[in-house]
Tab-separated table of C-alpha atoms and ligand atoms in Angstrom:
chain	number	residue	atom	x	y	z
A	1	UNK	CA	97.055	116.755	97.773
A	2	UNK	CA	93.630	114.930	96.854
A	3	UNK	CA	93.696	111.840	94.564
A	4	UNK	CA	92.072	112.404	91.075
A	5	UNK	CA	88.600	110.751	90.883
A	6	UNK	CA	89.290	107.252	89.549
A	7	UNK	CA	89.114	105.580	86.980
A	8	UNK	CA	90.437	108.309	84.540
A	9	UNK	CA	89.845	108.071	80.794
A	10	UNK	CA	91.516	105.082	78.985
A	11	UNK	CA	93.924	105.922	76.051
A	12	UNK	CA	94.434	102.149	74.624
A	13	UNK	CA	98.235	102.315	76.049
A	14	UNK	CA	98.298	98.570	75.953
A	15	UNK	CA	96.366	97.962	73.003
A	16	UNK	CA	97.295	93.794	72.191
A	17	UNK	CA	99.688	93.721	74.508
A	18	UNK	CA	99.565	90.579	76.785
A	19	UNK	CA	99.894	90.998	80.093
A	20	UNK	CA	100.529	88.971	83.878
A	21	UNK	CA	99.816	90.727	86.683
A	22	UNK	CA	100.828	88.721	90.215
A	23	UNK	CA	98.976	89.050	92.909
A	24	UNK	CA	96.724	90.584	90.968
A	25	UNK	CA	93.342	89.531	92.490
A	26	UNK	CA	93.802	92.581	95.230
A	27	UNK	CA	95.158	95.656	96.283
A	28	UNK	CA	97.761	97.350	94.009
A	29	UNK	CA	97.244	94.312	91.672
A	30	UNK	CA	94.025	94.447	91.019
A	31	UNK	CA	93.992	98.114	90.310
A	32	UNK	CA	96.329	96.692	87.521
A	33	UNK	CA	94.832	94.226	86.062
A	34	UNK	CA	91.440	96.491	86.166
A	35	UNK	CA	93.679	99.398	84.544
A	36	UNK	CA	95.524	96.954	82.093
A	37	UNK	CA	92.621	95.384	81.025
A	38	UNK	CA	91.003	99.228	80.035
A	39	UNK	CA	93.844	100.198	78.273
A	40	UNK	CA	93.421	97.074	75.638
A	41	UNK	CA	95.968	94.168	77.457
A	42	UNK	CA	94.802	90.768	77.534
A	43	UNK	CA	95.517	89.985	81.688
A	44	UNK	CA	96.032	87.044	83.246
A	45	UNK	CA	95.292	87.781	86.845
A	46	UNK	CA	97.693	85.421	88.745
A	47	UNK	CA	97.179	85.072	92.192
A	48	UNK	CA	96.796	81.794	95.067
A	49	UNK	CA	93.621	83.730	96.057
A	50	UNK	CA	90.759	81.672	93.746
A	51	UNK	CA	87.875	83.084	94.885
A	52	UNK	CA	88.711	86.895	94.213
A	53	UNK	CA	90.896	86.502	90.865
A	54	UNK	CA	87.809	84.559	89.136
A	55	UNK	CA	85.758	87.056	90.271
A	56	UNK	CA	88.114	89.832	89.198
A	57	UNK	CA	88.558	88.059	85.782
A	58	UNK	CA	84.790	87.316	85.554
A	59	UNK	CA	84.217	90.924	86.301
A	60	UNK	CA	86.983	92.174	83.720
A	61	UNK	CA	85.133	89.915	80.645
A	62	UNK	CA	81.550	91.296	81.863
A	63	UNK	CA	83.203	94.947	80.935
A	64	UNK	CA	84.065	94.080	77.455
A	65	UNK	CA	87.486	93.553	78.332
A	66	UNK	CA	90.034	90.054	78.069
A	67	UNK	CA	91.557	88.864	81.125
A	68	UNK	CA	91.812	85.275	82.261
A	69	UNK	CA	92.681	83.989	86.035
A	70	UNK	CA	95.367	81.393	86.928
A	71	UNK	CA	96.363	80.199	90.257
A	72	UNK	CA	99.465	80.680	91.097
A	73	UNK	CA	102.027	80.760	94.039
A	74	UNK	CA	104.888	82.492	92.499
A	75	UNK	CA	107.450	80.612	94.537
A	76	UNK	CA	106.436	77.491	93.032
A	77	UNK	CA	108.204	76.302	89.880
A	78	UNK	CA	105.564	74.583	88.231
A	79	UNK	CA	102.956	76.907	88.993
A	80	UNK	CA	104.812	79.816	87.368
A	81	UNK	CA	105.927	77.745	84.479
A	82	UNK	CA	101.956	76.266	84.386
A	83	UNK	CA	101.090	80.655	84.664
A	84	UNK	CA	103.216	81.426	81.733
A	85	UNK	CA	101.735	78.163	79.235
A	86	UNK	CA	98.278	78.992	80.212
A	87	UNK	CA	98.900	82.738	79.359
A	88	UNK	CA	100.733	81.696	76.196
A	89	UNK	CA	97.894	79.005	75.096
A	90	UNK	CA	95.055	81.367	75.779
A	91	UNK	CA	96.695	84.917	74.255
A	92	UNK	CA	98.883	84.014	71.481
A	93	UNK	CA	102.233	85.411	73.229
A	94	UNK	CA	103.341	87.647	76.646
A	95	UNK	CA	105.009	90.863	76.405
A	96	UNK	CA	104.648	92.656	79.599
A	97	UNK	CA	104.860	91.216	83.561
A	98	UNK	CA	104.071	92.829	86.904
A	99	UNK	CA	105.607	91.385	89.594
A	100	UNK	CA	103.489	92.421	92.380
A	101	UNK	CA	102.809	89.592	94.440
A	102	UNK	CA	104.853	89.336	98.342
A	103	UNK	CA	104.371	88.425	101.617
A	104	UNK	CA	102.385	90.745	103.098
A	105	UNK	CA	101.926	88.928	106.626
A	106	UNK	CA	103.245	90.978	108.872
A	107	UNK	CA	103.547	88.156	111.254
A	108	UNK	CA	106.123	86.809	109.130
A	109	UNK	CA	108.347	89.862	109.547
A	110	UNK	CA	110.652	90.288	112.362
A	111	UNK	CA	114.251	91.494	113.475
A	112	UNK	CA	117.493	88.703	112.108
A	113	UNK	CA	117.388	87.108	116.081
A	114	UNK	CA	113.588	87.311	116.191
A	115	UNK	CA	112.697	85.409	113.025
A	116	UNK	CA	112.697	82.141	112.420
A	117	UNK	CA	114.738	80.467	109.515
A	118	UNK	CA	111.182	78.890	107.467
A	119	UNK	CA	109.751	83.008	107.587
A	120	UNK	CA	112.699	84.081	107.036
A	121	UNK	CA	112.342	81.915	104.006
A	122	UNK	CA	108.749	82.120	103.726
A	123	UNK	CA	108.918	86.106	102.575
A	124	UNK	CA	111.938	85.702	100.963
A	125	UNK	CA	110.784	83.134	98.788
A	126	UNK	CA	107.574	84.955	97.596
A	127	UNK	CA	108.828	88.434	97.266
A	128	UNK	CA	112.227	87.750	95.544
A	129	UNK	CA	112.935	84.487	94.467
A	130	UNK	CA	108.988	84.797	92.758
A	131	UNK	CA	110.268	87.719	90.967
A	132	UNK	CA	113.299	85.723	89.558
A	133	UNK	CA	111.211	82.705	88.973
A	134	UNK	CA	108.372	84.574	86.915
A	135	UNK	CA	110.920	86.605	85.016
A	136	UNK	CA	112.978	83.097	84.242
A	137	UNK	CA	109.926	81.998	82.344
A	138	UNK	CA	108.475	84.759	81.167
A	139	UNK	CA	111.362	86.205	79.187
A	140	UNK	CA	112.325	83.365	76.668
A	141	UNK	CA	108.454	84.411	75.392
A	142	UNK	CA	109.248	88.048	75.330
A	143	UNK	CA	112.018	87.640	73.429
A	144	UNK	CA	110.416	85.819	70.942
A	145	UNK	CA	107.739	88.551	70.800
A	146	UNK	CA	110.690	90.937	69.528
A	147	UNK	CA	110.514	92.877	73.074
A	148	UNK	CA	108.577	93.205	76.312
A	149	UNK	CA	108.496	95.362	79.651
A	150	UNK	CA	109.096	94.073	82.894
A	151	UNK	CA	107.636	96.101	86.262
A	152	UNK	CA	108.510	94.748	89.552
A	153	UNK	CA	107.091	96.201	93.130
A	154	UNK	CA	109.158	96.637	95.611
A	155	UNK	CA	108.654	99.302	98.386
A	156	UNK	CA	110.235	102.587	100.396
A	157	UNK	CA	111.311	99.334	102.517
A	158	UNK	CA	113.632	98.353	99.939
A	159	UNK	CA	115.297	101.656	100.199
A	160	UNK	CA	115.143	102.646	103.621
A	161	UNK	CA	114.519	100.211	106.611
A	162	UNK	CA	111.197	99.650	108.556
A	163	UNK	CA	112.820	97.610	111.318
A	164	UNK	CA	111.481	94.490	112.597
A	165	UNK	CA	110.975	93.513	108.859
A	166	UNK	CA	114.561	92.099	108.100
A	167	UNK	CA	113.147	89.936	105.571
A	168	UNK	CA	110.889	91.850	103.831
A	169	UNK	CA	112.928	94.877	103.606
A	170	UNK	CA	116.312	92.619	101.976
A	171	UNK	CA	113.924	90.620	99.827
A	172	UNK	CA	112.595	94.399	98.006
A	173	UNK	CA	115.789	95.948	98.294
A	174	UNK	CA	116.331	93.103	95.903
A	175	UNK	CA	113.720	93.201	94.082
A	176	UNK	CA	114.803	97.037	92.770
A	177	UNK	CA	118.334	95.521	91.655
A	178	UNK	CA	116.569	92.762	90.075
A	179	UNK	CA	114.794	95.207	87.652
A	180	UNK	CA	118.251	96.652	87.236
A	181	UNK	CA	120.207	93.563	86.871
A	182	UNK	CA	117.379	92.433	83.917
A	183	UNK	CA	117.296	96.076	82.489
A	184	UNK	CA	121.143	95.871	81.520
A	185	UNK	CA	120.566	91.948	80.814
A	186	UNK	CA	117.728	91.853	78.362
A	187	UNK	CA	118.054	95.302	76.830
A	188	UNK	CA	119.394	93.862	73.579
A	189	UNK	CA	116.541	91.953	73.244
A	190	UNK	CA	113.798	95.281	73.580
A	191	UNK	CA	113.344	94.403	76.994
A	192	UNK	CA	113.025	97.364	79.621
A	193	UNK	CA	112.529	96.450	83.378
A	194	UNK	CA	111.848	98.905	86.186
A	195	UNK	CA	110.373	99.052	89.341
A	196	UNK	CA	108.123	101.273	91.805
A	197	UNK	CA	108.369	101.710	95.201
A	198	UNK	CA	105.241	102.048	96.820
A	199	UNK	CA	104.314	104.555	100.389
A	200	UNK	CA	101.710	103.454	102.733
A	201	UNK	CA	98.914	102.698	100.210
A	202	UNK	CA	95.047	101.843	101.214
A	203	UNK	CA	94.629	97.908	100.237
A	204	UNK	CA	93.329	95.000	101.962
A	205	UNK	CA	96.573	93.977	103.558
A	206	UNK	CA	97.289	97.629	105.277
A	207	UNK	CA	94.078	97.240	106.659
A	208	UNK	CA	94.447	93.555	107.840
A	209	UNK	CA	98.106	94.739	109.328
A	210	UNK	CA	97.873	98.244	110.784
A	211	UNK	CA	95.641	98.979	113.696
A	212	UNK	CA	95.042	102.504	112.703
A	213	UNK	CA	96.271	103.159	109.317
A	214	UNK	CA	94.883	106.623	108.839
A	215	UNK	CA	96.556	107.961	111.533
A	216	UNK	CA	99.762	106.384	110.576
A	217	UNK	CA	99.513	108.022	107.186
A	218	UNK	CA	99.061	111.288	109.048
A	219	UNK	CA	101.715	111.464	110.902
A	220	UNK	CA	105.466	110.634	110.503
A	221	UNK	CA	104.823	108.078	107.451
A	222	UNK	CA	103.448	110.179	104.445
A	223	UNK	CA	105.356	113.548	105.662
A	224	UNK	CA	103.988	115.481	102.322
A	225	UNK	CA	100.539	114.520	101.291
A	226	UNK	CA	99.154	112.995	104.730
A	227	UNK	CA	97.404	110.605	103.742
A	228	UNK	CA	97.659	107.192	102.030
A	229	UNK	CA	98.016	106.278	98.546
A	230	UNK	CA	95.580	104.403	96.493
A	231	UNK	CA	96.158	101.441	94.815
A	232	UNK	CA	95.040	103.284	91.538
A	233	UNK	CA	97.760	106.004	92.320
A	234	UNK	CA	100.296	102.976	91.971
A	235	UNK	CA	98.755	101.417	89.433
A	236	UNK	CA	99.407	104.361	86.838
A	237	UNK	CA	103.219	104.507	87.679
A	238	UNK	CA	102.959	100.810	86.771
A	239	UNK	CA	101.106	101.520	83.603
A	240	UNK	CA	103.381	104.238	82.477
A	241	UNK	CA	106.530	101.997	82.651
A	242	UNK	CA	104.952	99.265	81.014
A	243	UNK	CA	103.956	101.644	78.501
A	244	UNK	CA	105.610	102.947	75.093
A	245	UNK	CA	105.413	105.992	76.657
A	246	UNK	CA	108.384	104.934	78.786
A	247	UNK	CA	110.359	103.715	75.807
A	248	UNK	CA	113.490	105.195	76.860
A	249	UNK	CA	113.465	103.994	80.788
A	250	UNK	CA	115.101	100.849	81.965
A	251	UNK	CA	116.529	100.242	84.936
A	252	UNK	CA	114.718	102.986	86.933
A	253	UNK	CA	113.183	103.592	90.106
A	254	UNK	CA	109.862	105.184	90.765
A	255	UNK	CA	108.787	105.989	94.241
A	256	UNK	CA	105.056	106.429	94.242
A	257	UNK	CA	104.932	107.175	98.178
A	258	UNK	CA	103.283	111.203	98.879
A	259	UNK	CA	106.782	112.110	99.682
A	260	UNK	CA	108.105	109.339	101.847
A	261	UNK	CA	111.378	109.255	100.703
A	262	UNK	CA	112.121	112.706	99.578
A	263	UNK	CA	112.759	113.262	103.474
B	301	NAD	N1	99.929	98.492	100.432
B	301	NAD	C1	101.085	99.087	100.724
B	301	NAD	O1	101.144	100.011	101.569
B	301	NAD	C2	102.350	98.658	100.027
B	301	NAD	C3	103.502	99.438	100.233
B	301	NAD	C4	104.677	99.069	99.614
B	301	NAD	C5	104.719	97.969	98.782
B	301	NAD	N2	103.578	97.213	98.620
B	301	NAD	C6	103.695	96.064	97.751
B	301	NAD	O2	102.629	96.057	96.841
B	301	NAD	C7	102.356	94.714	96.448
B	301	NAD	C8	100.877	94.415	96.577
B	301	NAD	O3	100.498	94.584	97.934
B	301	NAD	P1	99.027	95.015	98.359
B	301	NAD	O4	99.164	96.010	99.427
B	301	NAD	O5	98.218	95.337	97.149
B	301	NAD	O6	98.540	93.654	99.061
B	301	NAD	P2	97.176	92.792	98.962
B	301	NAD	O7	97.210	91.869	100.124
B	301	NAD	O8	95.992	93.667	98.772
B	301	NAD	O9	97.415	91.951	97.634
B	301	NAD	C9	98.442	91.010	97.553
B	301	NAD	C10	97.973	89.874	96.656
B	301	NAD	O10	99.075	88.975	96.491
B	301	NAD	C11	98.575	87.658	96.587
B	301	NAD	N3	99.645	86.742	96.972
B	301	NAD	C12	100.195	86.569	98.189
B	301	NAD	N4	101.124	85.611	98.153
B	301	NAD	C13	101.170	85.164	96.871
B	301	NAD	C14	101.926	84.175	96.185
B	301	NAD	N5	102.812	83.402	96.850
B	301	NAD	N6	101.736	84.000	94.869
B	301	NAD	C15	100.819	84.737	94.193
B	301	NAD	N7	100.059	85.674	94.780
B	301	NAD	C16	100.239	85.886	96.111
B	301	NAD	C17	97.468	87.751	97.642
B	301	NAD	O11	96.566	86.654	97.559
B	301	NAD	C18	96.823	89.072	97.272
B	301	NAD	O12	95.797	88.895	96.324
B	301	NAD	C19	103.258	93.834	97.315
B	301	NAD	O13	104.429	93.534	96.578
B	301	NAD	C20	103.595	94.741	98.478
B	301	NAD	O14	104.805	94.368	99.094
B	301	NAD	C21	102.402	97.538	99.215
């Protein structure tokens, strides 16, 4: 099955909503901020990558859209809390976050006796304690904006196992019960957290990791649609549950994989 030609019409989904995306200066989070930012957010792209997030905000602005960039390593305490005040000071509130930013070094990965303690750390800390430190401080402002959505990205490797990625695979396995746990936690304050599990998907990293990613994504990976996702493709799942048009999903889980895990 072909991907639609992107971008697709804009509806105003997100029309003064106030959005973070992290790791949003590539891949599956720049599709988002790009998408966010044409559906009527204010973005801040958050990301330790400088160079491409200016450009990507610069870029966003020059098409008549908001979006600010902030550097930020997610497992850093006072860079998150710094995100979150410069988002606040610049936009007026925060409503909606996207935790997409992980480790996406494979090098860091390995089996429990193959990795060291500091990776084991070093993707842990990034992919799920960044998730639990961005939604720390970004909730107290959703809360005062009467309500707010909360999308985390995890992967099919936090429901089924890649091996040799120990880490990586625990840390998003947690990252999907982490959008649960806040779901049933926040809900009384209008607060609705989800999260997508993405397939093999076409972004810079897949290309820095895999030596032949194409032919991965034609055989065993992607049994159904044999080929790889686009960031795009994930980027509307994200949209739609960050959207009023998922007003009534919390909680959830949306694979956006070409059929990975219906096997
Ligand atoms: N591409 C895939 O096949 C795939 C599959 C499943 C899940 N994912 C998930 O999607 C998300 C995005 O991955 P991608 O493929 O778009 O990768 P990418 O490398 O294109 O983008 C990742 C971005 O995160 C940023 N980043 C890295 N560490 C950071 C940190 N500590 N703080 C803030 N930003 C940081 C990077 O600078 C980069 O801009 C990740 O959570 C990844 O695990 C990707």
């Amino acid at each position: 099955m072909q991907a639609p030609p992107f971008p697709l019409p804009a509806f105003d989904r997100l029309r003064d909503r106030v959005a973070i995306v992290t790791g949003g200066a590539s891949g599956i989070g720049q599709a988002t901020s790009e998408l966010f930012a044409r559906e009527g957010a204010h973005v801040t792209v958050a990301d330790i990558d400088v160079t491409r997030g200016e450009k990507l905000a610069a870029q966003i602005r020059s098409d008549g859209r908001s979006a600010i960039f902030v550097r930020c390593d997610v497992s850093d305490r006072a860079q998150v809390i710094n995100m979150v005040d410069r988002t606040v000071a610049e936009f007026g509130s925060l409503d909606t976050l996207v935790n997409n930013a992980a480790n996406v070094n494979f090098q860091d990965y390995g089996s429990v006796t193959d990795a060291t303690e500091e990776k084991w750390d070093l993707v842990v800390d990034v992919t799920l304690k960044g998730v639990y430190l961005c939604s720390k401080y970004a909730i107290p402002h959703m809360i005062t904006a009467g309500g707010g959505a909360i999308v985390n990205v995890s992967s099919v490797g936090g429901v089924v196992a890649f091996g040799n990625s120990s880490a990586y695979c625990s840390a998003k396995a947690g990252v999907i019960q982490l959008a649960r746990e806040l779901a049933i936690d926040y809900a009384a304050h209008n607060i609705r957290a989800n999260a997508v599990c993405p397939g093999l998907i076409n972004t810079p990293q897949v290309q820095r990791n895999l030596a032949d990613p194409q032919a991965l994504a034609r055989s065993l990976s992607v049994p159904i649609f044999k080929r790889m996702g686009l960031p795009e493709e994930v980027a509307h799942a994200i949209l739609f549950l960050a959207s009023p048009e998922a007003s009534f999903i919390t909680g959830a889980m949306l694979a956006v994989d070409g059929g990975w895990l219906a096997r």
